[in-house]
């Protein structure tokens, strides 16, 4: 069942989303050579709590941290650890923050120092693929319109589309109906209606699309070891289009 949020619920989701945006802005200057992913996690957990938010991922199905920190060939769900970031790495920071029971969710891939042109290309076009999907959000369109827009953009730019994971509805739970795949057929799937809130999150790879689950049962990496990028926004369906609830704040 896809829930329709009331005006009051939307207000709380705006607040949760803004906390997510602010946390990304807060952590960005710390993403430098030498810092560990665990230290990034600690800083973000403190930031969230200081701002009356809840780090929703921590304890979710046993997940041990506030952030997912996915470096280079890690696609998603990298558990923060003692790895020290190196010049030339890319790292995706993915976070879910709760506020008065409502959730906001956004992921961004960041460059550590100077990165190679291939990684720049991957980041640029994964972010653009996300916006191609978001542009399809309006009442009367279907989930498949979003999916196919993302897939078409990725194919055009010769990037792999990870199929094992997808976007999702969001509200009081971080994962609600419907699924929002990053591949599919326009005109199919659930109808979008005013008041729905969904997360759109392309995970694209520089090489093949195939992935595997690591031994920690969380981390997902590309099979060929090529880098992956991941961008995600929480998006509200409005009367005539969309509102991004996790806007990127200027530096
Ligand atoms: N942001 C992730 C998502 O889009 C959160 C899942 S990580 C978990 O699904 F550890 F919380 F499960
Ligand atoms: Co998400």
Coordinates of C-alpha atoms and ligand atoms in Angstrom, one line a residue:
X1 CA 0.0 0.0 0.0
X2 CA 1.4 3.4 -0.9
X3 CA 0.6 6.0 1.7
X4 CA -0.5 9.6 1.0
X5 CA 0.9 12.0 3.5
X6 CA -1.2 14.7 5.1
X7 CA 0.0 18.4 5.3
X8 CA 1.2 17.8 8.9
X9 CA 3.1 14.7 7.9
X10 CA 4.7 16.5 4.9
X11 CA 5.8 19.3 7.3
X12 CA 7.6 16.7 9.5
X13 CA 9.2 15.1 6.4
X14 CA 10.4 18.5 5.2
X15 CA 12.1 18.9 8.6
X16 CA 13.6 15.4 8.5
X17 CA 14.8 16.0 4.9
X18 CA 16.4 19.4 5.8
X19 CA 18.3 17.6 8.6
X20 CA 19.7 15.2 6.0
X21 CA 20.7 18.2 3.8
X22 CA 22.3 20.0 6.7
X23 CA 24.3 16.8 7.7
X24 CA 25.7 16.4 4.2
X25 CA 26.7 20.0 4.2
X26 CA 28.3 19.6 7.7
X27 CA 30.3 16.6 6.8
X28 CA 31.6 17.6 3.4
X29 CA 34.7 19.6 4.6
X30 CA 35.8 16.6 6.7
X31 CA 35.9 14.3 3.6
X32 CA 39.7 14.5 3.1
X33 CA 42.7 12.2 2.9
X34 CA 43.5 10.5 6.2
X35 CA 40.2 10.6 8.0
X36 CA 38.6 7.2 8.7
X37 CA 35.1 6.3 7.7
X38 CA 34.4 5.5 11.4
X39 CA 35.4 9.1 12.3
X40 CA 33.0 10.5 9.7
X41 CA 30.3 8.3 11.2
X42 CA 31.0 9.5 14.7
X43 CA 30.8 13.2 13.6
X44 CA 27.5 12.6 11.8
X45 CA 25.9 10.8 14.7
X46 CA 26.8 13.6 17.0
X47 CA 25.5 16.2 14.5
X48 CA 22.2 14.4 14.1
X49 CA 21.7 14.0 17.9
X50 CA 22.6 17.7 18.5
X51 CA 19.9 18.6 16.0
X52 CA 17.1 16.5 17.6
X53 CA 17.3 13.9 14.9
X54 CA 17.5 10.1 15.1
X55 CA 20.2 8.1 13.2
X56 CA 17.6 5.6 11.8
X57 CA 20.1 3.2 10.2
X58 CA 21.8 2.4 13.5
X59 CA 20.2 -0.8 14.7
X60 CA 18.0 -1.2 11.6
X61 CA 18.0 -5.0 10.9
X62 CA 21.2 -5.0 13.0
X63 CA 23.1 -2.4 10.9
X64 CA 25.8 -1.1 13.3
X65 CA 26.3 2.5 12.2
X66 CA 24.7 5.9 11.4
X67 CA 26.1 6.2 7.9
X68 CA 26.7 3.9 5.0
X69 CA 30.2 4.9 3.7
X70 CA 30.9 3.2 0.4
X71 CA 34.3 3.7 -1.1
X72 CA 35.3 3.2 -4.8
X73 CA 34.0 -0.3 -5.9
X74 CA 31.6 -0.4 -2.9
X75 CA 28.2 0.3 -4.3
X76 CA 26.1 0.6 -1.1
X77 CA 26.0 -0.3 2.6
X78 CA 29.7 0.1 3.4
X79 CA 30.0 -0.2 7.2
X80 CA 32.2 2.6 8.6
X81 CA 35.6 1.2 9.8
X82 CA 39.2 2.1 10.3
X83 CA 39.9 2.6 6.6
X84 CA 41.7 5.9 6.0
X85 CA 40.5 7.8 2.9
X86 CA 43.1 8.3 0.2
X87 CA 43.6 10.9 -2.4
X88 CA 41.7 9.8 -5.5
X89 CA 39.0 7.8 -3.7
X90 CA 35.3 8.4 -4.1
X91 CA 33.0 7.8 -1.2
X92 CA 29.2 7.7 -1.0
X93 CA 27.7 8.9 2.2
X94 CA 24.2 7.6 2.6
X95 CA 22.1 8.5 5.6
X96 CA 18.5 8.2 6.9
X97 CA 17.5 10.7 9.7
X98 CA 14.3 10.5 11.7
X99 CA 12.4 13.5 13.1
X100 CA 9.3 13.0 15.2
X101 CA 8.9 9.6 13.6
X102 CA 9.3 10.7 10.0
X103 CA 12.3 9.9 7.8
X104 CA 14.5 11.6 5.3
X105 CA 17.0 9.8 3.1
X106 CA 19.7 11.0 0.8
X107 CA 23.0 9.8 -0.6
X108 CA 25.8 11.7 -2.3
X109 CA 29.1 10.6 -3.8
X110 CA 32.1 12.8 -2.8
X111 CA 35.6 13.1 -4.3
X112 CA 38.6 12.8 -2.0
X113 CA 41.3 15.2 -3.2
X114 CA 42.0 14.8 -7.0
X115 CA 40.1 12.0 -8.7
X116 CA 40.7 10.6 -12.2
X117 CA 38.5 11.6 -15.2
X118 CA 36.7 8.3 -15.2
X119 CA 35.4 8.8 -11.6
X120 CA 34.5 12.4 -12.5
X121 CA 32.5 11.2 -15.4
X122 CA 30.8 8.5 -13.3
X123 CA 29.8 11.0 -10.6
X124 CA 28.6 13.6 -13.0
X125 CA 26.4 11.3 -14.9
X126 CA 25.0 9.4 -12.0
X127 CA 23.9 12.6 -10.4
X128 CA 22.3 13.7 -13.8
X129 CA 20.6 10.3 -14.0
X130 CA 19.0 11.0 -10.7
X131 CA 17.6 14.3 -11.9
X132 CA 16.4 12.7 -15.1
X133 CA 14.3 10.4 -12.9
X134 CA 13.1 13.2 -10.6
X135 CA 11.9 15.2 -13.7
X136 CA 9.3 12.5 -14.3
X137 CA 7.7 12.9 -10.9
X138 CA 4.2 14.3 -11.2
X139 CA 0.6 13.1 -10.6
X140 CA -0.5 10.9 -13.4
X141 CA 2.9 9.6 -14.3
X142 CA 4.0 6.1 -13.2
X143 CA 7.0 4.6 -11.4
X144 CA 8.1 3.1 -14.7
X145 CA 8.4 6.6 -16.2
X146 CA 11.1 7.3 -13.5
X147 CA 12.8 4.0 -13.9
X148 CA 13.0 4.2 -17.7
X149 CA 14.3 7.8 -17.6
X150 CA 17.1 6.8 -15.3
X151 CA 17.9 3.7 -17.3
X152 CA 17.9 5.5 -20.6
X153 CA 20.2 8.2 -19.4
X154 CA 22.6 5.6 -17.9
X155 CA 22.7 3.5 -21.1
X156 CA 23.3 6.6 -23.2
X157 CA 26.4 7.3 -21.1
X158 CA 27.6 3.7 -21.1
X159 CA 27.3 3.3 -17.4
X160 CA 26.1 0.0 -15.7
X161 CA 22.8 0.1 -13.8
X162 CA 22.8 -2.0 -10.6
X163 CA 19.5 -3.9 -10.5
X164 CA 19.7 -5.7 -7.2
X165 CA 18.8 -2.6 -5.2
X166 CA 16.2 0.1 -5.9
X167 CA 14.6 3.2 -4.5
X168 CA 11.5 3.1 -2.3
X169 CA 8.6 4.9 -0.7
X170 CA 9.4 6.6 2.6
X171 CA 7.4 8.0 5.6
X172 CA 7.4 6.7 9.1
X173 CA 9.4 3.7 7.8
X174 CA 12.6 4.2 5.8
X175 CA 11.4 1.6 3.3
X176 CA 7.7 1.8 2.3
X177 CA 5.9 0.9 -1.0
X178 CA 6.5 1.3 -3.8
X179 CA 9.8 0.0 -5.1
X180 CA 11.5 2.5 -7.4
X181 CA 13.8 0.5 -9.7
X182 CA 16.5 2.1 -11.8
X183 CA 15.4 0.2 -15.0
X184 CA 12.0 -0.4 -16.4
X185 CA 9.3 0.4 -18.9
X186 CA 7.7 3.8 -19.2
X187 CA 3.9 3.9 -18.6
X188 CA 4.0 0.8 -16.3
X189 CA 3.9 0.5 -12.5
X190 CA 2.2 2.4 -9.7
X191 CA 0.5 5.7 -10.5
X192 CA 2.0 8.7 -8.8
X193 CA -0.4 10.8 -6.7
X194 CA -0.1 14.1 -4.8
X195 CA 1.2 13.5 -1.3
X196 CA 3.3 10.4 -2.0
X197 CA 6.9 10.5 -1.0
X198 CA 9.6 8.4 -2.7
X199 CA 13.3 8.0 -2.7
X200 CA 14.9 7.9 -6.2
X201 CA 18.5 6.5 -6.0
X202 CA 20.4 5.4 -9.1
X203 CA 23.5 3.3 -8.4
X204 CA 25.6 3.3 -11.5
X205 CA 28.9 1.6 -12.3
X206 CA 31.8 2.5 -14.5
X207 CA 32.0 -1.1 -15.7
X208 CA 29.6 -4.0 -15.7
X209 CA 26.5 -3.8 -13.6
X210 CA 27.1 -7.0 -11.6
X211 CA 27.6 -6.9 -7.8
X212 CA 28.2 -9.2 -4.9
X213 CA 27.5 -9.2 -1.1
X214 CA 30.5 -9.0 1.1
X215 CA 31.2 -11.4 4.0
X216 CA 29.9 -8.8 6.5
X217 CA 26.5 -9.4 4.9
X218 CA 26.0 -5.6 4.3
X219 CA 28.6 -4.2 1.9
X220 CA 27.8 -4.6 -1.8
X221 CA 30.7 -4.3 -4.3
X222 CA 31.0 -4.4 -8.1
X223 CA 32.1 -7.8 -9.3
X224 CA 34.7 -6.3 -11.7
X225 CA 36.2 -4.0 -9.1
X226 CA 35.3 -0.8 -11.1
X227 CA 34.0 2.2 -9.2
X228 CA 30.3 2.9 -8.5
X229 CA 28.4 6.1 -7.6
X230 CA 25.1 6.6 -5.9
X231 CA 22.9 9.7 -5.6
X232 CA 19.6 9.8 -3.8
X233 CA 16.9 12.3 -3.0
X234 CA 13.7 12.1 -1.0
X235 CA 11.0 13.5 -3.3
X236 CA 7.4 14.6 -2.6
X237 CA 4.8 14.4 -5.3
X238 CA 3.1 17.8 -5.4
X239 CA -0.1 19.0 -7.2
X240 CA 1.7 19.6 -10.5
X241 CA 5.2 18.1 -10.1
X242 CA 7.6 17.5 -7.3
X243 CA 9.5 19.0 -4.3
X244 CA 12.9 17.7 -3.3
X245 CA 12.8 17.3 0.5
X246 CA 16.6 16.8 0.8
X247 CA 17.9 19.7 -1.3
X248 CA 21.6 20.2 -1.7
X249 CA 22.7 23.2 0.3
X250 CA 25.3 25.6 -1.0
X251 CA 28.7 25.5 0.6
Ligands
LIG1 N1 19.8 4.8 2.6 C1 19.7 3.4 2.6 C2 18.5 3.0 1.7 O1 18.3 3.8 0.7 C3 19.6 2.9 3.9 C4 19.7 1.5 4.2 S1 21.1 1.1 5.1 C5 20.5 0.3 6.5 O2 17.9 2.0 1.7 F1 21.5 -0.1 7.1 F2 19.8 1.2 7.2 F3 19.7 -0.6 6.2
LIG2 CO1 17.5 5.2 0.5

